[in-house]
Structures are given as structure tokens and as C-alpha cells.
CSV table of C-alpha atoms in Angstrom, one decimal:
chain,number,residue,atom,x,y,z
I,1,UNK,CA,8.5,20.1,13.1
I,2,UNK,CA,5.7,20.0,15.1
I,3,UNK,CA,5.3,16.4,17.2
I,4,UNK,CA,2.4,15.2,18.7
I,5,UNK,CA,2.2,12.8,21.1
I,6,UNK,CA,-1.5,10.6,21.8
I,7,UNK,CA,-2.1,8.7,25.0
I,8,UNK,CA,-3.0,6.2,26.1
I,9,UNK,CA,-2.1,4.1,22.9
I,10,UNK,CA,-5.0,1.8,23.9
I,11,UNK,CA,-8.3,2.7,25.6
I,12,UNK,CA,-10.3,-0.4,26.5
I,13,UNK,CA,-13.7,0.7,27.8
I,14,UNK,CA,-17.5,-0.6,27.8
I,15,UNK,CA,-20.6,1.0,25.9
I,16,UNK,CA,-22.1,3.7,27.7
I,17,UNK,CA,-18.7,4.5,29.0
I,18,UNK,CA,-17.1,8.0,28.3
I,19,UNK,CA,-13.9,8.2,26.7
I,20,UNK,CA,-11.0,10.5,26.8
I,21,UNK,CA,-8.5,11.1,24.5
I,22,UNK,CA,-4.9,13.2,24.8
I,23,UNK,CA,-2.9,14.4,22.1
I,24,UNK,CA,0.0,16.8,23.3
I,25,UNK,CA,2.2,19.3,20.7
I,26,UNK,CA,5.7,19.6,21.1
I,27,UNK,CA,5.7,22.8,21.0
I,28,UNK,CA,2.3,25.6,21.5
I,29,UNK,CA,-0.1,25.5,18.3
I,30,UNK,CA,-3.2,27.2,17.1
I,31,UNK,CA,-6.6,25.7,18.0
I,32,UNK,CA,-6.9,26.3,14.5
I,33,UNK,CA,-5.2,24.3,13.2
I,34,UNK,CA,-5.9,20.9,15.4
I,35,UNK,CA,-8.3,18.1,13.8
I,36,UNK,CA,-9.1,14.7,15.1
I,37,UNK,CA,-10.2,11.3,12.6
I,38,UNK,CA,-11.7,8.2,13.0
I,39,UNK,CA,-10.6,5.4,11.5
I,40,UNK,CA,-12.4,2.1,11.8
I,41,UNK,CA,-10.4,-1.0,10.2
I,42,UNK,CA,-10.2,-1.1,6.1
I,43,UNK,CA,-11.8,2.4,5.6
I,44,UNK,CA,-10.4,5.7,4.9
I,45,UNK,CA,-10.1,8.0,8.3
I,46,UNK,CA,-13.4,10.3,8.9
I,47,UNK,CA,-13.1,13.4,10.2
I,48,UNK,CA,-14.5,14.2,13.5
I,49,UNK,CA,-13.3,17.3,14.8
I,50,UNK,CA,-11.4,20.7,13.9
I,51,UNK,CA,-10.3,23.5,15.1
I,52,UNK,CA,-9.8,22.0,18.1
I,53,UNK,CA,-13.1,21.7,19.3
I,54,UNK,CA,-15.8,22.3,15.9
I,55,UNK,CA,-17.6,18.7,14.8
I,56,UNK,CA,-17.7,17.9,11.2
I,57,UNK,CA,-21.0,17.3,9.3
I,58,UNK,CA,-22.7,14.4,10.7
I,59,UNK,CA,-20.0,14.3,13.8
I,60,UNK,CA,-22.9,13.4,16.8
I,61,UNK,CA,-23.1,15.7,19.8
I,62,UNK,CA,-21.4,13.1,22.1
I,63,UNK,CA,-18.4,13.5,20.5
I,64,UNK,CA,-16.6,17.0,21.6
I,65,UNK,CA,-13.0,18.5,21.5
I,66,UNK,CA,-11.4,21.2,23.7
I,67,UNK,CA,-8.0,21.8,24.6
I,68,UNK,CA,-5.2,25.0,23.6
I,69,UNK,CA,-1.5,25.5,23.9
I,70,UNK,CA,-0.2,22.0,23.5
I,71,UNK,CA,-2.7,19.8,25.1
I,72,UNK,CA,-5.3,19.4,23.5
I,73,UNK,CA,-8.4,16.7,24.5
I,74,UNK,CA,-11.5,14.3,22.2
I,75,UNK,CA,-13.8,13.6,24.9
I,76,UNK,CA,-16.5,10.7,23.7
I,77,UNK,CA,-19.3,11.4,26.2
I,78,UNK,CA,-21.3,8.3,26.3
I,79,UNK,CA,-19.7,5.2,24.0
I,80,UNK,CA,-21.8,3.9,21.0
I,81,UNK,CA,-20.8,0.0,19.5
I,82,UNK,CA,-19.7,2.3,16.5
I,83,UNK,CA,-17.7,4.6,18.4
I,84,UNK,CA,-14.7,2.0,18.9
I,85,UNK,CA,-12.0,2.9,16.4
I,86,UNK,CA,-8.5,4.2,16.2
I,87,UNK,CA,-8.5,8.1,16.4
I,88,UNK,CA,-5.8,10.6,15.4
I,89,UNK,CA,-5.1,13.8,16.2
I,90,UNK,CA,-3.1,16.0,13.2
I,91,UNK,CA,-1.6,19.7,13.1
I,92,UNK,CA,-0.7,22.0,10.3
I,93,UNK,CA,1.3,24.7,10.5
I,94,UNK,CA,4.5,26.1,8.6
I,95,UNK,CA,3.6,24.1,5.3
I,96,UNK,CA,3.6,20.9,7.5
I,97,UNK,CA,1.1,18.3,8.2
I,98,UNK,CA,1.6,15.9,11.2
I,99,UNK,CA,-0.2,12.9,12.7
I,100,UNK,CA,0.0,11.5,16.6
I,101,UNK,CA,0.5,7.8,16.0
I,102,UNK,CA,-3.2,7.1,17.3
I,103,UNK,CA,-5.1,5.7,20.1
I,104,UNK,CA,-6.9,2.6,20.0
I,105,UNK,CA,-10.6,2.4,21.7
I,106,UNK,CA,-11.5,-1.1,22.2
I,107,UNK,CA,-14.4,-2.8,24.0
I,108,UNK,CA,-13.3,-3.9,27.6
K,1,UNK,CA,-21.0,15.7,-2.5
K,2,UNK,CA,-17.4,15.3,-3.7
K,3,UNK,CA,-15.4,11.8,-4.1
K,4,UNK,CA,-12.4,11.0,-4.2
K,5,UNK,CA,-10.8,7.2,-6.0
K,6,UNK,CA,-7.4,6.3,-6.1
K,7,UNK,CA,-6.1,4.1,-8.6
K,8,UNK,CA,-2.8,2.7,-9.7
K,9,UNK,CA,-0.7,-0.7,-10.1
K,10,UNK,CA,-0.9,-2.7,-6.5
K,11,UNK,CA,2.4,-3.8,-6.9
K,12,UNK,CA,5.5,-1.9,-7.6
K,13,UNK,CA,9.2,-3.2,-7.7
K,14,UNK,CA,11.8,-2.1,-5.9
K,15,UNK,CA,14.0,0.8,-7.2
K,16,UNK,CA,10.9,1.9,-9.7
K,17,UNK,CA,8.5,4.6,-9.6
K,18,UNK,CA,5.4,4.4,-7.7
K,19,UNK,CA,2.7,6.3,-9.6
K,20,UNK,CA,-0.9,7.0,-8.5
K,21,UNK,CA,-3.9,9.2,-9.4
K,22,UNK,CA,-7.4,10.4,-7.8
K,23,UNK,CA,-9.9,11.3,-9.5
K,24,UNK,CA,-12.5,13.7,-8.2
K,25,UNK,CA,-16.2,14.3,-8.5
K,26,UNK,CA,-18.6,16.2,-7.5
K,27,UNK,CA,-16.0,19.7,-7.2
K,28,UNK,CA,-13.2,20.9,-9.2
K,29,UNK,CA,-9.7,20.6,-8.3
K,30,UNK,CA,-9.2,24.3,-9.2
K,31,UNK,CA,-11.1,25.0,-6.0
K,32,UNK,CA,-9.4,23.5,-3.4
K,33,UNK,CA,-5.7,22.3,-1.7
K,34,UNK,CA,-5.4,18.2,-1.9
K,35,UNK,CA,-3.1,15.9,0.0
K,36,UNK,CA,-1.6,12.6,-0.7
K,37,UNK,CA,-1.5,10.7,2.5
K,38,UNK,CA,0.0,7.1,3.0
K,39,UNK,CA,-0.6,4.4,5.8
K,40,UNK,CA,1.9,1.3,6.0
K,41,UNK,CA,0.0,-1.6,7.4
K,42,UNK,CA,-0.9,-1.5,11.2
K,43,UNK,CA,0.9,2.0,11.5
K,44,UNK,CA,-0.4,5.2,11.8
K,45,UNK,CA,-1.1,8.0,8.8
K,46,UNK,CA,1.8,10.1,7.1
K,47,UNK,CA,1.3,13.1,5.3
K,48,UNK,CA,3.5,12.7,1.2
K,49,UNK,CA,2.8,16.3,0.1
K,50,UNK,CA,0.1,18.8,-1.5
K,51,UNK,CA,-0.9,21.0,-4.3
K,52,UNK,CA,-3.1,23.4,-5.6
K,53,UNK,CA,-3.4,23.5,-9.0
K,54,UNK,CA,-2.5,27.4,-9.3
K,55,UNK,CA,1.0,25.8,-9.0
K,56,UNK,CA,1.7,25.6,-5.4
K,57,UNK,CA,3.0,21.8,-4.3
K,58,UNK,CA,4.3,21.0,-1.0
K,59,UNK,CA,6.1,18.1,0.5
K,60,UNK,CA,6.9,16.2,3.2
K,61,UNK,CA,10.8,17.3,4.0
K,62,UNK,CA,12.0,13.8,4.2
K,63,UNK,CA,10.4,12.8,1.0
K,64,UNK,CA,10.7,15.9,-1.0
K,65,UNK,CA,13.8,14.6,-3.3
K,66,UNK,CA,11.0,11.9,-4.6
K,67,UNK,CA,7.9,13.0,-4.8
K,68,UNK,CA,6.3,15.0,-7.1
K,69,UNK,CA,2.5,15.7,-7.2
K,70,UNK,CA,0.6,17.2,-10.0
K,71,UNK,CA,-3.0,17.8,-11.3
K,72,UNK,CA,-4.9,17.5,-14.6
K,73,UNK,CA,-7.9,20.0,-15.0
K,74,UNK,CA,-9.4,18.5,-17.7
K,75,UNK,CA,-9.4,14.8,-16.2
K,76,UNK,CA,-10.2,16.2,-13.2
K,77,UNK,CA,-7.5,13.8,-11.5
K,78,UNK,CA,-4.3,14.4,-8.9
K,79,UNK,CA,-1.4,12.8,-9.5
K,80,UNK,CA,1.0,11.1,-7.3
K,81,UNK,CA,5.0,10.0,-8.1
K,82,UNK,CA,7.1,8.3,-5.8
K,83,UNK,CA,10.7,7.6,-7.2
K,84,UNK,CA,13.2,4.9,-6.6
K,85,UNK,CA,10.8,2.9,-3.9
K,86,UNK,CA,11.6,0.7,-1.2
K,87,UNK,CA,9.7,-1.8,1.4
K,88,UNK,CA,9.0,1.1,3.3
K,89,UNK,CA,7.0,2.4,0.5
K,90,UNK,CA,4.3,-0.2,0.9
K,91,UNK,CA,1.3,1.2,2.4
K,92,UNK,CA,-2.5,2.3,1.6
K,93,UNK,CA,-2.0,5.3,0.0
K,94,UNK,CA,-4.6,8.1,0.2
K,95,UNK,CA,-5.8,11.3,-1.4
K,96,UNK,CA,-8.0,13.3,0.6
K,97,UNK,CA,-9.3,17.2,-0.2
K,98,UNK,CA,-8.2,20.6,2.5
K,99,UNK,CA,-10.0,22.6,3.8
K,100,UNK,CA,-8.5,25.0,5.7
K,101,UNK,CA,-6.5,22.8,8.1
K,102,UNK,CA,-7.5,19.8,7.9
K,103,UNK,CA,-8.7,16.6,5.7
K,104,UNK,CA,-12.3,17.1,5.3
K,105,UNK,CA,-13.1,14.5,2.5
K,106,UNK,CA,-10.6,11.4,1.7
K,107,UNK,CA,-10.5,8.8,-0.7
K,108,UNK,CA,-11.2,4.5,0.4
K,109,UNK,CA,-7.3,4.4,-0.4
K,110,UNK,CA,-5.2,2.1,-2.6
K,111,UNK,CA,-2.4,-0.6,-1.2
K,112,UNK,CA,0.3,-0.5,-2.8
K,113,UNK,CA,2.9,-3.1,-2.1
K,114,UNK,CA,6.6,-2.6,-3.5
K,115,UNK,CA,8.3,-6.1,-3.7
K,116,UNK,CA,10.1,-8.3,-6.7
């Protein structure tokens, strides 16, 4: 089973700053099959990215992904009051689904 | 544009059967894979299991000998079982629509606590 690890487990940063965001596999993985969420407190996660580095509908341009092998990168460009959130980083592959336990981006 | 509501009992006792649906609109469950997907208060997102309604399910290894998932085509609705619960059952419990690999749409998400 596929383990993915997210640092740091809290980001505290200021609007307007850029954020960066690791989650690493255990073991290599397909770009493919990488996605990252947003989840703000009470509501259901949000999709942001997938594939690795391919926004979802209505994802804004700040937001980007990139990354292969087992490091793989969300990159928040310029930070918006909305943008602060937990995000997650998931895999499938071999019939399994996995989840990094989530970093934290809070306002500093 | 699909959605996705869970519903259920909030509060389950220990040793019974947890037992959730989501209903969808807006697409049929014919057309796609969908996930059950569970959060325990203040910790991070687990993945139960999945189906597609051609008869494929999937679960979650550790979870397997308790879970079953199912779907009704003419409700339109997925189905989620969880036997013989514990504490570590309680959690906000999701159902959220594949596409390829990933969660694309997802439902608000029901707690459901188990305690006596």
C-alpha cells in the first residue's frame, strides 16, 4: 500500500504570500493518478488538482501542481483570504485509494 | 451538474450496523465509479470502498470483512453498510463520484456518531 506523506503539517503564511505544499509516495507513482483537495472547516473537500498537475473546473490559475516519481508539489502562487484551508494529497493505484494526513495553511 | 446527499441515523450503537445512503442527481449511477469516504473529527479523510453498479465493489483491506456497498438504479441512491461498529467508527461520512482517479464531485457529508 501506497503511503503518502504531506509536509509541513502546518503552513502559517500572510495574503499575498505563495505557498508550497509537499506530498511524498512511498514508493514511485503515476502522475496520473495524483489529486489534491481543499477542504475548508464543515464542508466537504473540493478538488483542486489531478493528474498531478491539471486544475479542476473553477480551480483559479494561482493554484498549480507539478511533481513525478514520488514527490510530488501544490504550489499556491499568490495567497487569497479564501485560499487558507487544509489540503490533501490522494493516490490510486492497485484498487487502492490513499490520503496524506493533510497540511494546514493558516494566516500568520 | 450532479449532487450528491447522504443520509442516515446520526447515532449508531455500538456493536450494530451503521447504514447510510446517497442519493444522486443530475447523472446516473450506471455511468460512473462512487466512493464512500469517512472523516473522524479533526483527522484526515479515509477511503471505506467503491462500486460500480455493473457489479464491481472494492474495499478498503482493513475494512473489507464489514463493509458492504451497493446501489439501487431505480432510486438512484448508493448504499453504505458498516457492521458490528465501534468508537472508531464515528466520523463524517462521505460519498463522492470517480472520475478516473480521483473524487471529482462529493457529497456535504453526514456525522455519524456510534455511542450507547
Amino acid at each position: 500500500e501506497i503511503v503518502l506523506t504531506q509536509s509541513p503539517g502546518t503552513l502559517s503564511l500572510s495574503p499575498g504570500e505563495r505557498a508550497t505544499l509537499s506530498c511524498r509516495a512511498s514508493q514511485s507513482v503515476s502522475s496520473s493518478n495524483l489529486a489534491w483537495y481543499q477542504q475548508k472547516p464543515g464542508q466537504a473537500p473540493r478538488l483542486v488538482i489531478y493528474s498531478a498537475s491539471s486544475r479542476a473546473t473553477g480551480i483559479p490559475d494561482r493554484f498549480s501542481g507539478s511533481g513525478s516519481g514520488t514527490d510530488f508539489t501544490l504550489t499556491i502562487s499568490r495567497l487569497e483570504p479564501e485560499d487558507f484551508a487544509v489540503y490533501y494529497c490522494q493516490h490510486y493505484g492497485s484498487s487502492l485509494w490513499t490520503f496524506g494526513q493533510g497540511t494546514k495553511v493558516d494566516i500568520k | 451538474q450532479v449532487q450528491l446527499q447522504e443520509s442516515g441515523p446520526g447515532l449508531v450503537k455500538p456493536s450494530e450496523t451503521l447504514s447510510l445512503t446517497c442519493t444522486v442527481s443530475g447523472d446516473s449511477i450506471r455511468n460512473y465509479f462512487w466512493s464512500w469516504i469517512r472523516q473522524p473529527p479533526g483527522k484526515g479523510l479515509e477511503w471505506i470502498g467503491d462500486i460500480f453498479i455493473s457489479g464491481h465493489t472494492n474495499y478498503k483491506p482493513s475494512l473489507k470483512t464489514r463493509v458492504t456497498i451497493s446501489g439501487d438504479t431505480s432510486k438512484n441512491q448508493i448504499s453504505l453498510k458498516l457492521t458490528s461498529v465501534t468508537a472508531a467508527d464515528t466520523a463524517v461520512y462521505y460519498c463522492s463520484r470517480v472520475h478516473i482517479a480521483e473524487f471529482d464531485t462529493w457529497g456535504q457529508g453526514t456525522l455519524v456518531t456510534v455511542s450507547s
